[in-house]
CSV table of C-alpha atoms in Angstrom, one decimal:
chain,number,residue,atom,x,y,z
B,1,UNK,CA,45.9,-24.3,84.0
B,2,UNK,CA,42.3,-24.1,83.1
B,3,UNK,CA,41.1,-21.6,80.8
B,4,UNK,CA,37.2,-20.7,80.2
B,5,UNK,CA,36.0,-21.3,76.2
B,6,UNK,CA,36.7,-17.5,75.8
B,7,UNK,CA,40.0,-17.5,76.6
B,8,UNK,CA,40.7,-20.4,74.8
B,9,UNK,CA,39.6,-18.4,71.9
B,10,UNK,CA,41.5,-15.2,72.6
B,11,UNK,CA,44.8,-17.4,72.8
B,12,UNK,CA,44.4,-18.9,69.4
B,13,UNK,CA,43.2,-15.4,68.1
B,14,UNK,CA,46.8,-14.6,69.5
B,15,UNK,CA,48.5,-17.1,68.3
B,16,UNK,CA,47.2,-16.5,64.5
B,17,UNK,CA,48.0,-13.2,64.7
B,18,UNK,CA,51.9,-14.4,65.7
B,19,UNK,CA,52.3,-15.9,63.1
B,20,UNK,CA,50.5,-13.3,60.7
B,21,UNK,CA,53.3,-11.0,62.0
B,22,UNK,CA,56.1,-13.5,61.7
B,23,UNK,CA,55.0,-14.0,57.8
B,24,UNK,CA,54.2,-10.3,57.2
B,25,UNK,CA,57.7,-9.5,58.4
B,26,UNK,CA,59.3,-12.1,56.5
B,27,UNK,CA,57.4,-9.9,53.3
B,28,UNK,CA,54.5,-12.9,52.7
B,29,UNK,CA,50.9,-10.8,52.3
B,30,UNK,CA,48.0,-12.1,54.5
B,31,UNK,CA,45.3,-14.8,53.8
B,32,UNK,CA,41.8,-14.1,55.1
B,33,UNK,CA,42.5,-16.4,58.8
B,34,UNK,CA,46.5,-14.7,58.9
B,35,UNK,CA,44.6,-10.8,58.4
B,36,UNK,CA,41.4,-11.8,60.1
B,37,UNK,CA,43.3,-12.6,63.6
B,38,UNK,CA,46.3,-10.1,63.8
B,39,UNK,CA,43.1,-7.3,63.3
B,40,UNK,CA,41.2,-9.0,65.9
B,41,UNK,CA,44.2,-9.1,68.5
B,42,UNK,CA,45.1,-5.5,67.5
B,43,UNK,CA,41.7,-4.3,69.0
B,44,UNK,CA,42.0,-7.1,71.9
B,45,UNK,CA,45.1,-5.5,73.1
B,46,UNK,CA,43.8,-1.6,72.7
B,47,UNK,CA,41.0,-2.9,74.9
B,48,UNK,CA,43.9,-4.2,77.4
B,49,UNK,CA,45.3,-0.9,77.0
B,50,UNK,CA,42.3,1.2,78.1
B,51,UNK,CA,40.9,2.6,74.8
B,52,UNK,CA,37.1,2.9,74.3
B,53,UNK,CA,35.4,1.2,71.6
B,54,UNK,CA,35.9,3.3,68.6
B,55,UNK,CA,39.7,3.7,69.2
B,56,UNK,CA,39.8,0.1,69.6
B,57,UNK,CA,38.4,0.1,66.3
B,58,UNK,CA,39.9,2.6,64.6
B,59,UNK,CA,43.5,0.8,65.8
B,60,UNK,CA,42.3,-1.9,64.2
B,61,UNK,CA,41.2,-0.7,60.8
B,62,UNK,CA,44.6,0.7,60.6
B,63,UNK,CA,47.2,-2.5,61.0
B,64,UNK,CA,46.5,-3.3,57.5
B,65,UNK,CA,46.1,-1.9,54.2
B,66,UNK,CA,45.0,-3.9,50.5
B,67,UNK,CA,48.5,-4.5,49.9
B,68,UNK,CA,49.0,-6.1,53.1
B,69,UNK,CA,47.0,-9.4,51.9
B,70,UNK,CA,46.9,-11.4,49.4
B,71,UNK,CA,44.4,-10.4,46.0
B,72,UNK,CA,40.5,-10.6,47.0
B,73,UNK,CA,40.8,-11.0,50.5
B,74,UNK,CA,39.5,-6.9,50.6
B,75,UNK,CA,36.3,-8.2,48.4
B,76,UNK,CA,35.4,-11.2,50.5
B,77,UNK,CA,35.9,-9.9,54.2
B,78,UNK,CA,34.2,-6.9,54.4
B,79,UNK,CA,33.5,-7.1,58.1
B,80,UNK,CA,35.2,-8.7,61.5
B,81,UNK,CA,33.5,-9.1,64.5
B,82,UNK,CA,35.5,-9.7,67.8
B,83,UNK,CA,34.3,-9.7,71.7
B,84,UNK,CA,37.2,-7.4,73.1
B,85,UNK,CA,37.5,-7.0,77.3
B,86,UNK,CA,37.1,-2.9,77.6
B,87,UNK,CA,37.4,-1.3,81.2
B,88,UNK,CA,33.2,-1.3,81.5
B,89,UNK,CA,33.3,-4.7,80.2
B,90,UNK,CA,32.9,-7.0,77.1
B,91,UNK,CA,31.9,-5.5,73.8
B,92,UNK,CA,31.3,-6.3,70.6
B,93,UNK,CA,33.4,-4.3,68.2
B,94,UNK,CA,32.8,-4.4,64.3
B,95,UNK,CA,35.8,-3.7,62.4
B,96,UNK,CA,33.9,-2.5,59.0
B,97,UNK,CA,36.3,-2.1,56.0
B,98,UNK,CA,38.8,-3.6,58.1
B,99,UNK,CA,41.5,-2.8,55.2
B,100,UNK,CA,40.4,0.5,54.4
B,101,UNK,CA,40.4,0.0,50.4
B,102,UNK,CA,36.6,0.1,50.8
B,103,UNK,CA,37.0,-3.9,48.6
B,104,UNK,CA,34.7,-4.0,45.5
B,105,UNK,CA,32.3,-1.5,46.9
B,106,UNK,CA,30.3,0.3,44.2
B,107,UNK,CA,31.9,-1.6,41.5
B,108,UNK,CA,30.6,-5.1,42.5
B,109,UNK,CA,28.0,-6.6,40.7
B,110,UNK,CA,24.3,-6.1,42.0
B,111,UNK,CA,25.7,-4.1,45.0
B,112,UNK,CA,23.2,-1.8,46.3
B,113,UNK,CA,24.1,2.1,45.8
B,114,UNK,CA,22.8,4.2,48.6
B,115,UNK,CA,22.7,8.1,48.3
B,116,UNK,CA,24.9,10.2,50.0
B,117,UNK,CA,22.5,11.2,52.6
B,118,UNK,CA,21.2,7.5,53.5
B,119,UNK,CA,20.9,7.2,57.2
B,120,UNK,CA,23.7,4.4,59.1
B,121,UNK,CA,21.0,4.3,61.6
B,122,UNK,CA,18.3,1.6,61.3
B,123,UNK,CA,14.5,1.8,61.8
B,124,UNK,CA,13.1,0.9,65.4
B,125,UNK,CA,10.1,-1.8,65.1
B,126,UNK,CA,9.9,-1.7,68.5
B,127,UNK,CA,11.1,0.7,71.9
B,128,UNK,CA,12.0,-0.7,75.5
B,129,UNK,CA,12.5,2.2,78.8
B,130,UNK,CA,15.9,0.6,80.3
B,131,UNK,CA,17.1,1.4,83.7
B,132,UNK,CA,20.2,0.8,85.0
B,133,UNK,CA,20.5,-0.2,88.9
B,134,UNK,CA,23.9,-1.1,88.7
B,135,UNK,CA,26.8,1.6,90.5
B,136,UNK,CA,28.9,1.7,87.2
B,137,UNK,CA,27.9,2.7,83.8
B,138,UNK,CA,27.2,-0.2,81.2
B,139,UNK,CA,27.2,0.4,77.6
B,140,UNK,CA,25.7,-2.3,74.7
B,141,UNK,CA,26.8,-2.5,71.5
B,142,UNK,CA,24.8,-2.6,68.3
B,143,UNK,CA,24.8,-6.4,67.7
B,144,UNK,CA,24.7,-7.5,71.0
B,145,UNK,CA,21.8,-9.6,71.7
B,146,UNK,CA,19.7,-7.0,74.0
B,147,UNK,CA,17.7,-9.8,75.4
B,148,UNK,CA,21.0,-10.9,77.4
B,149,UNK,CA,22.0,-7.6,78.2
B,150,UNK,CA,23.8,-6.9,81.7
B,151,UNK,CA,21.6,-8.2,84.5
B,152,UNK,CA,21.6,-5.0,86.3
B,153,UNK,CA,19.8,-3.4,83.6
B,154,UNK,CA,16.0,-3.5,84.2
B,155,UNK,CA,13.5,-3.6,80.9
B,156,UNK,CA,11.2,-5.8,79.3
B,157,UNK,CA,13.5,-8.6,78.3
B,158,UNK,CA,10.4,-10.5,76.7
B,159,UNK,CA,10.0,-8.0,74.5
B,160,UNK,CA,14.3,-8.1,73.3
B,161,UNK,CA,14.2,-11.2,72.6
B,162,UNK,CA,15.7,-11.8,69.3
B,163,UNK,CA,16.5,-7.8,69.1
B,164,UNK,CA,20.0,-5.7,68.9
B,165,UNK,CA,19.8,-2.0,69.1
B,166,UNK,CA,18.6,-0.1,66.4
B,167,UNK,CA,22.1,2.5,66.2
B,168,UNK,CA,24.6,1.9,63.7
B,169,UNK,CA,27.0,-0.8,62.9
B,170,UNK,CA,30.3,-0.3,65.5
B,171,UNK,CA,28.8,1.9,67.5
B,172,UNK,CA,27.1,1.5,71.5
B,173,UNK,CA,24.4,3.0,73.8
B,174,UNK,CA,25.8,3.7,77.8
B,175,UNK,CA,23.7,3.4,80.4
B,176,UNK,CA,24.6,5.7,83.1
B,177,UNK,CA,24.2,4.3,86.9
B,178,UNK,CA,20.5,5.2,87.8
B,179,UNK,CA,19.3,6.9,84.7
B,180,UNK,CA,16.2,5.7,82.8
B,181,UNK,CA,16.7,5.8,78.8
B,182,UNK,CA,14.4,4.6,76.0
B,183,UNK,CA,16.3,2.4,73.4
B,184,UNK,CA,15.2,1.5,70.1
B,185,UNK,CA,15.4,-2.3,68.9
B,186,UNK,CA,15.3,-4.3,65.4
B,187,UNK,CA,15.3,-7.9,64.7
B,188,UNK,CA,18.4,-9.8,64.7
B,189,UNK,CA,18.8,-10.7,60.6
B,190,UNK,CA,20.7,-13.2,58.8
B,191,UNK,CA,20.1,-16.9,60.0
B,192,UNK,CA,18.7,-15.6,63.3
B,193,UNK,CA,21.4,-18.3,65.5
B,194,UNK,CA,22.6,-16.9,69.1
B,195,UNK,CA,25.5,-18.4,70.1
B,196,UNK,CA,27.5,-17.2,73.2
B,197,UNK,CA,26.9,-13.6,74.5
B,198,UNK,CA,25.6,-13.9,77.9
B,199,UNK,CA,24.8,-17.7,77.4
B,200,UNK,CA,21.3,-17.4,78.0
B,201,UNK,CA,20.4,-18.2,74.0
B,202,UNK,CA,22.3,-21.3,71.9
B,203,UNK,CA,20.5,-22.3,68.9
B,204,UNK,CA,18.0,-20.6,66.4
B,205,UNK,CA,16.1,-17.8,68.2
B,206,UNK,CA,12.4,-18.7,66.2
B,207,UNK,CA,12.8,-22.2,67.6
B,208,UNK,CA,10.1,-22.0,70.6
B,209,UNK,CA,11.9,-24.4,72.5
B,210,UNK,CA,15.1,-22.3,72.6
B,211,UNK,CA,12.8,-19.7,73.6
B,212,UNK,CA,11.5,-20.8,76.1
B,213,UNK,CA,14.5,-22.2,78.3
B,214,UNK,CA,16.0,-18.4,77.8
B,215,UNK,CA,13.0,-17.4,79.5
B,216,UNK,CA,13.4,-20.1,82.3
B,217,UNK,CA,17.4,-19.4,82.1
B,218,UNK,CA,17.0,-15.4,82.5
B,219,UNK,CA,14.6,-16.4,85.6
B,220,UNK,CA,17.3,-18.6,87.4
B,221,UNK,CA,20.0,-16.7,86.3
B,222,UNK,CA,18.5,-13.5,88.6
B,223,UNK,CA,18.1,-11.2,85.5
B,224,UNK,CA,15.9,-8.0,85.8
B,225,UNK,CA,12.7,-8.3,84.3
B,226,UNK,CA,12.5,-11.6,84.4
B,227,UNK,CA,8.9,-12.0,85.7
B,228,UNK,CA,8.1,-9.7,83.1
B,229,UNK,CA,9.8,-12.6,80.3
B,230,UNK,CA,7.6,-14.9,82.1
B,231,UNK,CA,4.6,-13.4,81.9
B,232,UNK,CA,4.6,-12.2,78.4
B,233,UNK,CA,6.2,-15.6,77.4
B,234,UNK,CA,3.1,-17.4,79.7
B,235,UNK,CA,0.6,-14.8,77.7
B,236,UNK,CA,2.7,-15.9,74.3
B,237,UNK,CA,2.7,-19.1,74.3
B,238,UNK,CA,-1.5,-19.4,75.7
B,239,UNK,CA,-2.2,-17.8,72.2
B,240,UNK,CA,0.1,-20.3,70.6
């Protein structure tokens, strides 16, 4: 039987969460890889099972509590990320306080304090109009790379490049079949590394070189707006 790198993946996720039930029934509390994958699989399977993103999540946050794991894992995962297989198709869901004890939170040293009325939702620095010419509805999540966004979705993918939508953590933008709709976009942040999504990017998103065979990739590949990547890259790259 062959099996594609992304199953691969969900089968070991599986298989760590086996034995994460196996030990949790036997009494043992989790370690961070034991907790990590039996919340990951949780939401996998509620995907299988036909629940939308946030129920997914929600599931997920649920399986586990503080005194489900061993002392400190709460404080030092914070956040899990896993690519779950909904009904309108693979989505990033972000499991935040994945233990519900809310870890360290305002009592860690030099954690930042935000007011009660701080806004989730992060500042645009820059807008696309997106179309979507497919005949089914296709949502995004808020860290997908927007650059590699379904194909059938028509917008400047030039200027995405390097960009997730500007909504908050968890949550998605759907893109009904035929509707035009103005999304917001923000820099990718931490190390600025795209590994895996649609394929298009692997390796450091500043590096021109990777930048430039996403822009040939998106091209072959049949994308929509892909003259447009070419173009601006062309223009780009002459100032360069």
């Amino acid at each position: 039987m062959q099996l594609t790198p992304t199953e691969r993946d969900r089968l070991l996720i599986f298989t760590a969460a086996e034995l994460a039930r196996a030990r949790r029934a036997r009494g043992l509390r989790l370690n961070i890889p034991e907790a990590t994958a039996l919340i990951s699989d949780t939401v996998c399977e509620a995907a299988r099972d036909g629940l939308r993103l946030t129920e997914a999540v929600a599931r997920g946050r649920a399986v586990l509590s503080p005194d489900d794991v061993l002392p400190g894992v709460p404080d030092l995962v914070t956040e899990i990320q896993v690519e779950a297989v909904f009904e309108d198709g693979t989505r990033l869901a972000v499991i935040a306080d994945p233990f519900g004890g809310g870890g360290l939170g305002e009592a860690a040293p030099g954690a930042v304090l935000l007011a009660d009325h701080s806004d989730p939702t992060p500042r645009p620095v820059r807008t696309v109009a997106v179309r979507n010419t497919a005949e089914v509805p296709v949502s995004v999540t808020s860290h997908f790379h927007f650059f590699e966004a379904n194909p059938r979705l028509d917008f400047d993918r030039a200027a995405a490049y390097g960009m997730h939508l500007a909504v908050p953590d968890g949550s998605s933008v759907r893109f009904d079949p035929g509707t035009d709709v103005e999304v917001g976009l923000v820099p990718i942040g931490g190390e600025r590394v795209a590994i895996g999504f649609a394929g298009l990017v692997d390796g450091p998103l500043d590096s021109p070189r990777v930048r430039r065979e996403a822009l040939r990739r998106v091209a072959e590949q049949g994308y929509l707006g892909a003259n447009r990547d070419n173009e601006a890259g062309q223009a780009e790259e002459s100032r360069r």
